[in-house]
Amino acid sequence: SQTIHQWPATLVQPVGSPLSLECTVEGTSNPNLYWYRQAAGRGLQLLFYSVGIGQISSEVPQNLSASRPQDRQFILSSKKLLLSDSGFYLCAWRSTGGSPLHFGNGTRLTVT
Amino acid sequence: TQLLEQSPQFLSIQEGENLTVYCNSSSVFSSLQWYRQEPGEGPVLLVTVVTGGEVKKLKRLTFQFGDARKDSSLHITAAQPGDTGLYLCAGEPNDYKLSFGAGTTVTVRA
């Protein structure tokens, strides 16, 4: 069966520090991968998606970036965090367009 | 602007009551998905509706896809505290990009 791992679960970082959130998927190959951000109790904002290694599409041009160095690995990064980057970050995968998303348990990021 | 509008934003009811959550758009979707999310966790898929006018039942939950495939509703019969959570609808206007509504927070009081 397929599983998705996302870490860390919580993170507190000072403004201006770098960020690296990692997500890996097991049990499938060539998944579509996604990073979403969620404000408290609200909907999901799509940040990045990838349909293959090295292929990244950005939906929200901010000080965040994403990379896919391996087929089942998706990384969200920032060189310098802003207060507004605080939120709940969710990684997700699916097999093809139109199929449902499978989410990780998220990372709660607090920028102080 | 939100591609998918959900209403109401918040819903608090007593155990045993019924509730309906709506998901509306001006766009046509080939399918819509409904997810439920509990605090501190990722959303989990409840159902996918594909055909205009389709009705799907999942125990006490009934999902309907509008005839024009622009809207959907979720009806819960005899709600229980375990139904508490954030309900999200999602649709795919373009390949690979699943867009979510802002969600409805449902609280069922015992």
PDB file of C-alpha atoms in Angstrom:
ATOM      1  CA  SER A   1       0.000   0.000   0.000  1.00  0.00           C
ATOM      2  CA  GLN A   2       1.017   3.578  -0.516  1.00  0.00           C
ATOM      3  CA  THR A   3       2.099   5.841   2.328  1.00  0.00           C
ATOM      4  CA  ILE A   4       3.152   9.460   2.572  1.00  0.00           C
ATOM      5  CA  HIS A   5       5.548  10.810   5.162  1.00  0.00           C
ATOM      6  CA  GLN A   6       5.912  14.456   5.996  1.00  0.00           C
ATOM      7  CA  TRP A   7       8.230  15.993   8.562  1.00  0.00           C
ATOM      8  CA  PRO A   8       8.716  17.665  10.892  1.00  0.00           C
ATOM      9  CA  ALA A   9       5.256  17.769  12.483  1.00  0.00           C
ATOM     10  CA  THR A  10       5.873  21.130  14.126  1.00  0.00           C
ATOM     11  CA  LEU A  11       8.505  23.782  13.617  1.00  0.00           C
ATOM     12  CA  VAL A  12       9.215  27.139  15.228  1.00  0.00           C
ATOM     13  CA  GLN A  13      11.636  29.314  13.293  1.00  0.00           C
ATOM     14  CA  PRO A  14      12.766  32.942  13.650  1.00  0.00           C
ATOM     15  CA  VAL A  15      12.146  35.483  10.916  1.00  0.00           C
ATOM     16  CA  GLY A  16      14.927  35.433   8.355  1.00  0.00           C
ATOM     17  CA  SER A  17      15.937  31.832   8.964  1.00  0.00           C
ATOM     18  CA  PRO A  18      15.890  29.168   6.226  1.00  0.00           C
ATOM     19  CA  LEU A  19      13.268  26.465   5.854  1.00  0.00           C
ATOM     20  CA  SER A  20      13.257  22.917   4.547  1.00  0.00           C
ATOM     21  CA  LEU A  21      10.200  20.675   4.744  1.00  0.00           C
ATOM     22  CA  GLU A  22      10.417  17.201   3.318  1.00  0.00           C
ATOM     23  CA  CYS A  23       7.811  14.827   1.970  1.00  0.00           C
ATOM     24  CA  THR A  24       8.287  11.289   0.677  1.00  0.00           C
ATOM     25  CA  VAL A  25       5.861   8.820  -0.826  1.00  0.00           C
ATOM     26  CA  GLU A  26       6.217   5.041  -0.727  1.00  0.00           C
ATOM     27  CA  GLY A  27       4.525   2.295  -2.677  1.00  0.00           C
ATOM     28  CA  THR A  28       3.941   4.098  -5.960  1.00  0.00           C
ATOM     29  CA  SER A  29       5.963   5.486  -8.836  1.00  0.00           C
ATOM     30  CA  ASN A  30       5.792   8.770 -10.737  1.00  0.00           C
ATOM     31  CA  PRO A  31       3.163  10.332  -8.488  1.00  0.00           C
ATOM     32  CA  ASN A  32       1.864  13.852  -8.930  1.00  0.00           C
ATOM     33  CA  LEU A  33       3.074  15.758  -5.857  1.00  0.00           C
ATOM     34  CA  TYR A  34       1.629  18.860  -4.227  1.00  0.00           C
ATOM     35  CA  TRP A  35       2.372  21.414  -1.508  1.00  0.00           C
ATOM     36  CA  TYR A  36      -0.583  23.243   0.035  1.00  0.00           C
ATOM     37  CA  ARG A  37      -0.752  25.825   2.812  1.00  0.00           C
ATOM     38  CA  GLN A  38      -3.747  26.160   5.080  1.00  0.00           C
ATOM     39  CA  ALA A  39      -4.710  29.084   7.305  1.00  0.00           C
ATOM     40  CA  ALA A  40      -6.305  28.120  10.625  1.00  0.00           C
ATOM     41  CA  GLY A  41      -9.511  26.172   9.992  1.00  0.00           C
ATOM     42  CA  ARG A  42      -9.798  27.278   6.398  1.00  0.00           C
ATOM     43  CA  GLY A  43      -9.311  25.994   2.857  1.00  0.00           C
ATOM     44  CA  LEU A  44      -6.135  24.915   1.159  1.00  0.00           C
ATOM     45  CA  GLN A  45      -4.006  27.189  -0.994  1.00  0.00           C
ATOM     46  CA  LEU A  46      -2.022  25.392  -3.675  1.00  0.00           C
ATOM     47  CA  LEU A  47       1.643  26.448  -3.561  1.00  0.00           C
ATOM     48  CA  PHE A  48       3.472  24.043  -5.890  1.00  0.00           C
ATOM     49  CA  TYR A  49       2.824  20.907  -7.848  1.00  0.00           C
ATOM     50  CA  SER A  50       5.038  18.497  -9.740  1.00  0.00           C
ATOM     51  CA  VAL A  51       4.221  15.879 -12.356  1.00  0.00           C
ATOM     52  CA  GLY A  52       7.765  14.508 -12.605  1.00  0.00           C
ATOM     53  CA  ILE A  53      11.361  14.752 -11.398  1.00  0.00           C
ATOM     54  CA  GLY A  54      12.674  18.276 -11.794  1.00  0.00           C
ATOM     55  CA  GLN A  55       9.280  19.566 -12.999  1.00  0.00           C
ATOM     56  CA  ILE A  56       7.860  22.186 -10.634  1.00  0.00           C
ATOM     57  CA  SER A  57       4.908  24.478 -11.226  1.00  0.00           C
ATOM     58  CA  SER A  58       4.467  27.441  -8.924  1.00  0.00           C
ATOM     59  CA  GLU A  59       1.053  28.805  -8.107  1.00  0.00           C
ATOM     60  CA  VAL A  60       2.023  31.441  -5.564  1.00  0.00           C
ATOM     61  CA  PRO A  61       5.213  33.386  -6.311  1.00  0.00           C
ATOM     62  CA  GLN A  62       6.568  34.191  -2.875  1.00  0.00           C
ATOM     63  CA  ASN A  63       9.782  33.556  -1.000  1.00  0.00           C
ATOM     64  CA  LEU A  64       9.080  29.825  -1.089  1.00  0.00           C
ATOM     65  CA  SER A  65      10.456  27.311  -3.555  1.00  0.00           C
ATOM     66  CA  ALA A  66      10.009  23.604  -4.183  1.00  0.00           C
ATOM     67  CA  SER A  67      12.215  20.878  -5.574  1.00  0.00           C
ATOM     68  CA  ARG A  68      11.770  17.261  -6.568  1.00  0.00           C
ATOM     69  CA  PRO A  69      15.227  15.677  -6.524  1.00  0.00           C
ATOM     70  CA  GLN A  70      13.862  12.122  -6.663  1.00  0.00           C
ATOM     71  CA  ASP A  71      10.680  10.566  -8.029  1.00  0.00           C
ATOM     72  CA  ARG A  72       8.975  10.267  -4.651  1.00  0.00           C
ATOM     73  CA  GLN A  73      10.575  13.146  -2.765  1.00  0.00           C
ATOM     74  CA  PHE A  74       9.213  16.673  -2.636  1.00  0.00           C
ATOM     75  CA  ILE A  75      10.900  19.481  -0.703  1.00  0.00           C
ATOM     76  CA  LEU A  76       9.570  22.918   0.249  1.00  0.00           C
ATOM     77  CA  SER A  77      12.207  25.532   0.993  1.00  0.00           C
ATOM     78  CA  SER A  78      12.791  29.137   1.828  1.00  0.00           C
ATOM     79  CA  LYS A  79      16.018  31.105   2.161  1.00  0.00           C
ATOM     80  CA  LYS A  80      14.539  33.667   4.557  1.00  0.00           C
ATOM     81  CA  LEU A  81      11.261  33.136   6.361  1.00  0.00           C
ATOM     82  CA  LEU A  82       8.697  35.894   6.854  1.00  0.00           C
ATOM     83  CA  LEU A  83       6.098  36.154   9.603  1.00  0.00           C
ATOM     84  CA  SER A  84       3.427  35.619   6.947  1.00  0.00           C
ATOM     85  CA  ASP A  85       4.879  32.191   6.150  1.00  0.00           C
ATOM     86  CA  SER A  86       3.377  30.795   9.353  1.00  0.00           C
ATOM     87  CA  GLY A  87       0.724  28.191   8.707  1.00  0.00           C
ATOM     88  CA  PHE A  88      -0.096  24.540   8.266  1.00  0.00           C
ATOM     89  CA  TYR A  89       1.751  23.010   5.318  1.00  0.00           C
ATOM     90  CA  LEU A  90       0.391  19.889   3.691  1.00  0.00           C
ATOM     91  CA  CYS A  91       2.059  17.604   1.210  1.00  0.00           C
ATOM     92  CA  ALA A  92      -0.115  15.392  -0.975  1.00  0.00           C
ATOM     93  CA  TRP A  93       0.186  12.903  -3.799  1.00  0.00           C
ATOM     94  CA  ARG A  94      -2.055  11.260  -6.365  1.00  0.00           C
ATOM     95  CA  SER A  95      -1.540   8.840  -9.186  1.00  0.00           C
ATOM     96  CA  THR A  96      -3.033  10.866 -12.053  1.00  0.00           C
ATOM     97  CA  GLY A  97      -4.928  14.050 -12.734  1.00  0.00           C
ATOM     98  CA  GLY A  98      -8.547  13.616 -11.657  1.00  0.00           C
ATOM     99  CA  SER A  99      -7.827  11.015  -8.991  1.00  0.00           C
ATOM    100  CA  PRO A 100      -8.186  11.916  -5.297  1.00  0.00           C
ATOM    101  CA  LEU A 101      -5.396  13.411  -3.234  1.00  0.00           C
ATOM    102  CA  HIS A 102      -3.723  11.578  -0.367  1.00  0.00           C
ATOM    103  CA  PHE A 103      -2.379  13.943   2.259  1.00  0.00           C
ATOM    104  CA  GLY A 104       0.392  13.767   4.796  1.00  0.00           C
ATOM    105  CA  ASN A 105      -0.281  14.812   8.376  1.00  0.00           C
ATOM    106  CA  GLY A 106       1.084  18.287   7.817  1.00  0.00           C
ATOM    107  CA  THR A 107       3.717  20.558   9.348  1.00  0.00           C
ATOM    108  CA  ARG A 108       2.665  23.346  11.696  1.00  0.00           C
ATOM    109  CA  LEU A 109       5.136  26.185  11.018  1.00  0.00           C
ATOM    110  CA  THR A 110       5.324  29.165  13.359  1.00  0.00           C
ATOM    111  CA  VAL A 111       7.613  32.014  12.373  1.00  0.00           C
ATOM    112  CA  THR A 112       8.472  34.238  15.339  1.00  0.00           C
TER     113      THR A 112
ATOM    114  CA  THR B   1     -11.822  35.190  -5.662  1.00  0.00           C
ATOM    115  CA  GLN B   2     -12.569  31.640  -4.622  1.00  0.00           C
ATOM    116  CA  LEU B   3     -13.306  29.225  -7.458  1.00  0.00           C
ATOM    117  CA  LEU B   4     -15.459  27.114  -5.158  1.00  0.00           C
ATOM    118  CA  GLU B   5     -17.694  28.840  -2.616  1.00  0.00           C
ATOM    119  CA  GLN B   6     -18.727  26.859   0.423  1.00  0.00           C
ATOM    120  CA  SER B   7     -21.559  27.734   2.796  1.00  0.00           C
ATOM    121  CA  PRO B   8     -22.089  28.083   5.586  1.00  0.00           C
ATOM    122  CA  GLN B   9     -18.638  28.817   6.948  1.00  0.00           C
ATOM    123  CA  PHE B  10     -19.542  27.473  10.397  1.00  0.00           C
ATOM    124  CA  LEU B  11     -22.288  25.118  11.539  1.00  0.00           C
ATOM    125  CA  SER B  12     -22.978  24.076  15.112  1.00  0.00           C
ATOM    126  CA  ILE B  13     -25.784  21.634  15.788  1.00  0.00           C
ATOM    127  CA  GLN B  14     -27.043  19.252  18.435  1.00  0.00           C
ATOM    128  CA  GLU B  15     -26.480  15.520  18.122  1.00  0.00           C
ATOM    129  CA  GLY B  16     -29.322  13.917  16.166  1.00  0.00           C
ATOM    130  CA  GLU B  17     -30.059  16.960  13.991  1.00  0.00           C
ATOM    131  CA  ASN B  18     -29.569  17.087  10.235  1.00  0.00           C
ATOM    132  CA  LEU B  19     -27.298  19.464   8.336  1.00  0.00           C
ATOM    133  CA  THR B  20     -26.467  20.436   4.775  1.00  0.00           C
ATOM    134  CA  VAL B  21     -23.273  21.965   3.425  1.00  0.00           C
ATOM    135  CA  TYR B  22     -23.135  23.591   0.013  1.00  0.00           C
ATOM    136  CA  CYS B  23     -20.384  23.954  -2.575  1.00  0.00           C
ATOM    137  CA  ASN B  24     -21.048  26.302  -5.506  1.00  0.00           C
ATOM    138  CA  SER B  25     -19.161  27.581  -8.513  1.00  0.00           C
ATOM    139  CA  SER B  26     -19.737  29.363 -11.799  1.00  0.00           C
ATOM    140  CA  SER B  27     -17.411  26.855 -13.462  1.00  0.00           C
ATOM    141  CA  VAL B  28     -18.255  23.401 -14.741  1.00  0.00           C
ATOM    142  CA  PHE B  29     -16.307  20.507 -13.277  1.00  0.00           C
ATOM    143  CA  SER B  30     -15.808  17.009 -14.598  1.00  0.00           C
ATOM    144  CA  SER B  31     -15.953  15.855 -10.982  1.00  0.00           C
ATOM    145  CA  LEU B  32     -16.030  17.195  -7.450  1.00  0.00           C
ATOM    146  CA  GLN B  33     -14.471  15.668  -4.383  1.00  0.00           C
ATOM    147  CA  TRP B  34     -15.437  16.017  -0.719  1.00  0.00           C
ATOM    148  CA  TYR B  35     -12.882  15.730   2.073  1.00  0.00           C
ATOM    149  CA  ARG B  36     -13.115  15.820   5.867  1.00  0.00           C
ATOM    150  CA  GLN B  37     -10.276  17.129   7.972  1.00  0.00           C
ATOM    151  CA  GLU B  38      -9.766  16.793  11.705  1.00  0.00           C
ATOM    152  CA  PRO B  39      -7.527  19.186  13.674  1.00  0.00           C
ATOM    153  CA  GLY B  40      -3.814  18.591  13.173  1.00  0.00           C
ATOM    154  CA  GLU B  41      -4.312  16.106  10.353  1.00  0.00           C
ATOM    155  CA  GLY B  42      -4.490  16.138   6.584  1.00  0.00           C
ATOM    156  CA  PRO B  43      -7.850  15.996   4.764  1.00  0.00           C
ATOM    157  CA  VAL B  44      -9.249  12.558   3.963  1.00  0.00           C
ATOM    158  CA  LEU B  45     -11.352  11.853   0.891  1.00  0.00           C
ATOM    159  CA  LEU B  46     -15.009  11.063   1.538  1.00  0.00           C
ATOM    160  CA  VAL B  47     -16.388  10.769  -1.984  1.00  0.00           C
ATOM    161  CA  THR B  48     -15.980  11.767  -5.626  1.00  0.00           C
ATOM    162  CA  VAL B  49     -19.053  12.699  -7.669  1.00  0.00           C
ATOM    163  CA  VAL B  50     -18.708  12.515 -11.417  1.00  0.00           C
ATOM    164  CA  THR B  51     -22.070  12.513 -13.205  1.00  0.00           C
ATOM    165  CA  GLY B  52     -24.428  15.498 -13.237  1.00  0.00           C
ATOM    166  CA  GLY B  53     -27.385  14.758 -10.924  1.00  0.00           C
ATOM    167  CA  GLU B  54     -25.517  11.932  -9.240  1.00  0.00           C
ATOM    168  CA  VAL B  55     -26.359  11.056  -5.640  1.00  0.00           C
ATOM    169  CA  LYS B  56     -23.974   9.037  -3.521  1.00  0.00           C
ATOM    170  CA  LYS B  57     -24.570   7.768  -0.006  1.00  0.00           C
ATOM    171  CA  LEU B  58     -21.952   6.964   2.590  1.00  0.00           C
ATOM    172  CA  LYS B  59     -23.807   5.722   5.681  1.00  0.00           C
ATOM    173  CA  ARG B  60     -25.518   8.872   7.060  1.00  0.00           C
ATOM    174  CA  LEU B  61     -23.840  11.164   4.513  1.00  0.00           C
ATOM    175  CA  THR B  62     -25.537  11.946   1.197  1.00  0.00           C
ATOM    176  CA  PHE B  63     -23.649  13.738  -1.566  1.00  0.00           C
ATOM    177  CA  GLN B  64     -25.282  15.264  -4.610  1.00  0.00           C
ATOM    178  CA  PHE B  65     -23.722  16.683  -7.773  1.00  0.00           C
ATOM    179  CA  GLY B  66     -25.761  19.351  -9.536  1.00  0.00           C
ATOM    180  CA  ASP B  67     -27.247  18.626 -12.952  1.00  0.00           C
ATOM    181  CA  ALA B  68     -25.032  21.290 -14.535  1.00  0.00           C
ATOM    182  CA  ARG B  69     -21.951  19.998 -12.642  1.00  0.00           C
ATOM    183  CA  LYS B  70     -21.333  23.415 -11.093  1.00  0.00           C
ATOM    184  CA  ASP B  71     -22.396  22.686  -7.537  1.00  0.00           C
ATOM    185  CA  SER B  72     -22.634  19.976  -4.927  1.00  0.00           C
ATOM    186  CA  SER B  73     -24.132  19.417  -1.505  1.00  0.00           C
ATOM    187  CA  LEU B  74     -23.397  17.243   1.477  1.00  0.00           C
ATOM    188  CA  HIS B  75     -26.260  16.247   3.761  1.00  0.00           C
ATOM    189  CA  ILE B  76     -25.698  14.530   7.086  1.00  0.00           C
ATOM    190  CA  THR B  77     -28.641  12.782   8.732  1.00  0.00           C
ATOM    191  CA  ALA B  78     -28.810  12.393  12.508  1.00  0.00           C
ATOM    192  CA  ALA B  79     -25.396  13.962  13.058  1.00  0.00           C
ATOM    193  CA  GLN B  80     -23.104  12.518  15.696  1.00  0.00           C
ATOM    194  CA  PRO B  81     -20.152  14.093  17.550  1.00  0.00           C
ATOM    195  CA  GLY B  82     -17.847  11.979  15.380  1.00  0.00           C
ATOM    196  CA  ASP B  83     -19.021  13.988  12.354  1.00  0.00           C
ATOM    197  CA  THR B  84     -17.306  17.075  13.763  1.00  0.00           C
ATOM    198  CA  GLY B  85     -14.635  18.415  11.442  1.00  0.00           C
ATOM    199  CA  LEU B  86     -13.797  20.691   8.540  1.00  0.00           C
ATOM    200  CA  TYR B  87     -15.581  19.680   5.331  1.00  0.00           C
ATOM    201  CA  LEU B  88     -13.887  20.698   2.107  1.00  0.00           C
ATOM    202  CA  CYS B  89     -15.048  20.428  -1.471  1.00  0.00           C
ATOM    203  CA  ALA B  90     -12.519  20.348  -4.295  1.00  0.00           C
ATOM    204  CA  GLY B  91     -12.659  20.514  -8.068  1.00  0.00           C
ATOM    205  CA  GLU B  92     -10.220  20.441 -10.945  1.00  0.00           C
ATOM    206  CA  PRO B  93     -10.627  23.269 -13.455  1.00  0.00           C
ATOM    207  CA  ASN B  94      -7.341  22.424 -15.169  1.00  0.00           C
ATOM    208  CA  ASP B  95      -5.202  19.340 -15.398  1.00  0.00           C
ATOM    209  CA  TYR B  96      -3.193  18.613 -12.227  1.00  0.00           C
ATOM    210  CA  LYS B  97      -4.535  21.595 -10.230  1.00  0.00           C
ATOM    211  CA  LEU B  98      -7.110  20.599  -7.652  1.00  0.00           C
ATOM    212  CA  SER B  99      -8.698  23.718  -6.112  1.00  0.00           C
ATOM    213  CA  PHE B 100     -10.374  23.694  -2.717  1.00  0.00           C
ATOM    214  CA  GLY B 101     -13.228  25.657  -1.224  1.00  0.00           C
ATOM    215  CA  ALA B 102     -12.670  27.565   2.018  1.00  0.00           C
ATOM    216  CA  GLY B 103     -14.401  24.808   3.993  1.00  0.00           C
ATOM    217  CA  THR B 104     -17.285  24.440   6.427  1.00  0.00           C
ATOM    218  CA  THR B 105     -16.473  23.831  10.073  1.00  0.00           C
ATOM    219  CA  VAL B 106     -19.081  21.482  11.518  1.00  0.00           C
ATOM    220  CA  THR B 107     -19.445  21.039  15.259  1.00  0.00           C
ATOM    221  CA  VAL B 108     -21.862  18.441  16.600  1.00  0.00           C
ATOM    222  CA  ARG B 109     -22.626  18.866  20.291  1.00  0.00           C
ATOM    223  CA  ALA B 110     -23.408  15.833  22.407  1.00  0.00           C
TER     224      ALA B 110
END
